[in-house]
Amino acid sequence: MSSIELTPSQKKILRALTNLHTDAEDAIKGEDIAEQVDRNPGTIRNQMQSLKALQLVEGVPGPKGGYKPTAAAYEALEIQQMDEPASVPLEHNGEEVEGVLVEEIDLSSVHHPELCRAEVHLQGSMGDIHENDDVRVGPTPLSKLVIDGTVDGKDDTNNILILRIDDMRAPAEEPAH
């Protein structure tokens, strides 16, 4: 999977969008993002075009319109950060798994929500984890993304768990005052 290299300002805008979206759940207006990152709305619109092209943002038309982050947006922000493996907790049937590092979370089938799968790349043993077990991954270090899923398959050779995503959320960060 190719990781997307974001410019610092794209990163800032995307982070503002994901934070605002967690609070609002609705599409976020360009003006609100502009206010958060201290840029003018025109700049935001231009940046959004490139973020849309990268499939990190969806434009929502209409009076309630604006922008929504795709699942890939959370992933892109995460990849920017996960250059060194941070410890992302992994729970298996409600128990934290010791000695396993989550290296990467790949939300590749984002465009088919009904097939929503996450590939979780691990370091360590996953011998005790079986199909249809409940697994929770997260919170991730940056976007605090938590994925609750059911094991759909595993690739022992490459240490990958395939999860059917049951729930995915990223709580809003407390604004730093």
CSV table of C-alpha atoms in Angstrom, one decimal:
chain,number,residue,atom,x,y,z
A,1,MET,CA,0.0,0.0,0.0
A,2,SER,CA,1.5,3.4,-0.9
A,3,SER,CA,1.4,5.8,1.9
A,4,ILE,CA,0.2,9.3,1.0
A,5,GLU,CA,2.7,12.0,1.8
A,6,LEU,CA,0.8,15.0,2.9
A,7,THR,CA,2.2,18.5,3.0
A,8,PRO,CA,2.2,20.1,6.5
A,9,SER,CA,-0.7,22.4,5.5
A,10,GLN,CA,-2.7,19.4,4.1
A,11,LYS,CA,-2.1,17.6,7.3
A,12,LYS,CA,-3.2,20.5,9.4
A,13,ILE,CA,-6.4,20.9,7.3
A,14,LEU,CA,-7.2,17.2,7.4
A,15,ARG,CA,-6.6,17.1,11.1
A,16,ALA,CA,-9.0,20.1,11.6
A,17,LEU,CA,-11.6,18.3,9.5
A,18,THR,CA,-11.3,15.0,11.3
A,19,ASN,CA,-11.6,16.8,14.7
A,20,LEU,CA,-14.5,18.9,13.7
A,21,HIS,CA,-16.2,16.0,12.1
A,22,THR,CA,-16.0,13.9,15.2
A,23,ASP,CA,-17.8,16.7,17.1
A,24,ALA,CA,-20.4,17.4,14.5
A,25,GLU,CA,-21.0,14.2,12.6
A,26,ASP,CA,-22.3,16.4,9.7
A,27,ALA,CA,-20.4,17.7,6.7
A,28,ILE,CA,-18.0,20.4,7.8
A,29,LYS,CA,-18.1,23.8,6.1
A,30,GLY,CA,-14.9,25.2,4.5
A,31,GLU,CA,-15.3,28.3,6.6
A,32,ASP,CA,-15.2,26.4,9.8
A,33,ILE,CA,-12.0,24.6,8.8
A,34,ALA,CA,-10.5,28.0,7.6
A,35,GLU,CA,-11.2,29.4,11.1
A,36,GLN,CA,-9.5,26.4,12.8
A,37,VAL,CA,-6.3,26.6,10.8
A,38,ASP,CA,-6.3,30.4,10.4
A,39,ARG,CA,-6.4,30.4,6.6
A,40,ASN,CA,-8.9,32.0,4.2
A,41,PRO,CA,-11.8,29.8,2.9
A,42,GLY,CA,-10.4,30.1,-0.7
A,43,THR,CA,-7.2,28.4,0.4
A,44,ILE,CA,-9.2,25.7,2.1
A,45,ARG,CA,-11.2,25.1,-1.1
A,46,ASN,CA,-8.1,24.7,-3.2
A,47,GLN,CA,-6.5,22.3,-0.7
A,48,MET,CA,-9.8,20.3,-0.5
A,49,GLN,CA,-9.6,19.7,-4.3
A,50,SER,CA,-6.2,18.0,-3.8
A,51,LEU,CA,-7.4,16.1,-0.8
A,52,LYS,CA,-10.5,15.0,-2.8
A,53,ALA,CA,-8.2,13.8,-5.6
A,54,LEU,CA,-6.4,11.7,-3.0
A,55,GLN,CA,-9.7,10.3,-1.8
A,56,LEU,CA,-9.2,11.6,1.7
A,57,VAL,CA,-12.1,13.9,1.6
A,58,GLU,CA,-15.6,13.7,0.2
A,59,GLY,CA,-17.5,16.8,-0.9
A,60,VAL,CA,-21.1,17.0,0.2
A,61,PRO,CA,-23.3,19.2,-2.0
A,62,GLY,CA,-26.3,21.2,-0.8
A,63,PRO,CA,-27.2,23.7,1.9
A,64,LYS,CA,-26.0,21.3,4.6
A,65,GLY,CA,-23.0,20.5,2.5
A,66,GLY,CA,-19.3,20.8,3.1
A,67,TYR,CA,-16.6,18.2,3.6
A,68,LYS,CA,-16.3,14.8,5.2
A,69,PRO,CA,-13.2,12.9,5.9
A,70,THR,CA,-13.1,9.4,4.4
A,71,ALA,CA,-11.7,6.5,6.5
A,72,ALA,CA,-8.6,6.9,4.4
A,73,ALA,CA,-8.1,10.3,5.9
A,74,TYR,CA,-7.7,8.9,9.4
A,75,GLU,CA,-5.4,6.3,8.0
A,76,ALA,CA,-3.3,8.9,6.1
A,77,LEU,CA,-2.9,11.0,9.3
A,78,GLU,CA,-1.9,7.9,11.2
A,79,ILE,CA,0.7,6.8,8.6
A,80,GLN,CA,2.3,10.2,8.8
A,81,GLN,CA,2.8,9.5,12.4
A,82,MET,CA,3.4,5.8,12.6
A,83,ASP,CA,6.9,5.9,11.3
A,84,GLU,CA,8.1,4.4,14.5
A,85,PRO,CA,5.8,1.8,15.9
A,86,ALA,CA,3.8,3.3,18.6
A,87,SER,CA,2.1,0.9,20.8
A,88,VAL,CA,-1.5,0.6,19.6
A,89,PRO,CA,-3.4,-1.6,22.1
A,90,LEU,CA,-5.0,-4.7,20.7
A,91,GLU,CA,-7.8,-6.4,22.7
A,92,HIS,CA,-8.9,-9.9,21.9
A,93,ASN,CA,-12.3,-11.0,23.3
A,94,GLY,CA,-12.0,-8.1,25.8
A,95,GLU,CA,-8.5,-8.9,27.1
A,96,GLU,CA,-5.5,-6.8,26.1
A,97,VAL,CA,-3.0,-8.9,24.1
A,98,GLU,CA,0.5,-8.6,25.5
A,99,GLY,CA,3.6,-8.7,23.3
A,100,VAL,CA,1.9,-7.8,20.0
A,101,LEU,CA,2.6,-4.6,18.2
A,102,VAL,CA,0.2,-3.1,15.7
A,103,GLU,CA,2.4,-1.9,12.8
A,104,GLU,CA,-0.2,-0.6,10.4
A,105,ILE,CA,-4.0,-0.5,9.9
A,106,ASP,CA,-5.0,-0.7,6.3
A,107,LEU,CA,-8.6,0.4,5.6
A,108,SER,CA,-8.4,-0.5,1.9
A,109,SER,CA,-12.0,-1.2,1.1
A,110,VAL,CA,-13.2,2.2,2.2
A,111,HIS,CA,-15.2,2.7,-0.9
A,112,HIS,CA,-17.5,-0.2,-0.1
A,113,PRO,CA,-18.8,0.5,3.4
A,114,GLU,CA,-20.8,-2.7,3.4
A,115,LEU,CA,-17.5,-4.7,2.9
A,116,CYS,CA,-15.7,-2.6,5.4
A,117,ARG,CA,-12.6,-4.5,6.3
A,118,ALA,CA,-9.5,-3.5,8.1
A,119,GLU,CA,-6.2,-5.2,7.7
A,120,VAL,CA,-4.2,-5.1,10.9
A,121,HIS,CA,-0.5,-5.8,10.4
A,122,LEU,CA,1.0,-7.1,13.6
A,123,GLN,CA,4.4,-7.9,15.1
A,124,GLY,CA,4.2,-10.8,17.5
A,125,SER,CA,2.2,-14.0,17.9
A,126,MET,CA,-1.4,-14.1,16.8
A,127,GLY,CA,-1.8,-17.8,17.4
A,128,ASP,CA,-4.6,-17.4,20.0
A,129,ILE,CA,-6.7,-15.2,17.7
A,130,HIS,CA,-9.3,-17.1,15.6
A,131,GLU,CA,-12.0,-16.4,13.1
A,132,ASN,CA,-15.1,-14.8,14.5
A,133,ASP,CA,-13.3,-13.6,17.6
A,134,ASP,CA,-13.9,-10.1,18.7
A,135,VAL,CA,-10.9,-7.8,18.4
A,136,ARG,CA,-10.5,-4.1,19.3
A,137,VAL,CA,-7.6,-2.2,17.8
A,138,GLY,CA,-6.7,1.2,19.2
A,139,PRO,CA,-6.8,3.9,20.2
A,140,THR,CA,-4.1,4.8,17.7
A,141,PRO,CA,-1.6,7.4,18.8
A,142,LEU,CA,-2.8,10.2,16.7
A,143,SER,CA,-6.3,10.3,15.6
A,144,LYS,CA,-7.3,8.0,18.6
A,145,LEU,CA,-9.0,5.8,16.1
A,146,VAL,CA,-10.6,2.7,17.7
A,147,ILE,CA,-11.8,-0.1,15.5
A,148,ASP,CA,-14.1,-2.9,16.9
A,149,GLY,CA,-14.2,-5.8,14.6
A,150,THR,CA,-14.7,-9.5,14.1
A,151,VAL,CA,-11.9,-11.6,12.8
A,152,ASP,CA,-12.8,-12.5,9.2
A,153,GLY,CA,-9.5,-14.2,8.3
A,154,LYS,CA,-5.8,-14.2,9.1
A,155,ASP,CA,-2.7,-14.4,7.2
A,156,ASP,CA,-0.2,-16.1,9.5
A,157,THR,CA,2.7,-15.8,7.1
A,158,ASN,CA,2.5,-12.0,7.0
A,159,ASN,CA,1.0,-11.5,10.4
A,160,ILE,CA,-2.1,-9.8,9.2
A,161,LEU,CA,-5.6,-10.0,10.8
A,162,ILE,CA,-8.5,-9.3,8.5
A,163,LEU,CA,-11.3,-7.7,10.5
A,164,ARG,CA,-14.9,-7.0,9.6
A,165,ILE,CA,-15.4,-3.6,11.0
A,166,ASP,CA,-18.3,-3.4,13.4
A,167,ASP,CA,-17.6,0.0,14.7
A,168,MET,CA,-15.0,2.7,14.0
A,169,ARG,CA,-14.7,5.9,15.9
A,170,ALA,CA,-12.2,8.6,16.6
A,171,PRO,CA,-13.2,10.7,19.6
A,172,ALA,CA,-12.6,14.5,19.4
A,173,GLU,CA,-9.4,15.7,20.9
A,174,GLU,CA,-9.8,18.2,23.7
A,175,PRO,CA,-8.8,21.6,22.4
A,176,ALA,CA,-5.5,22.6,24.0
A,177,HIS,CA,-5.9,25.9,25.8
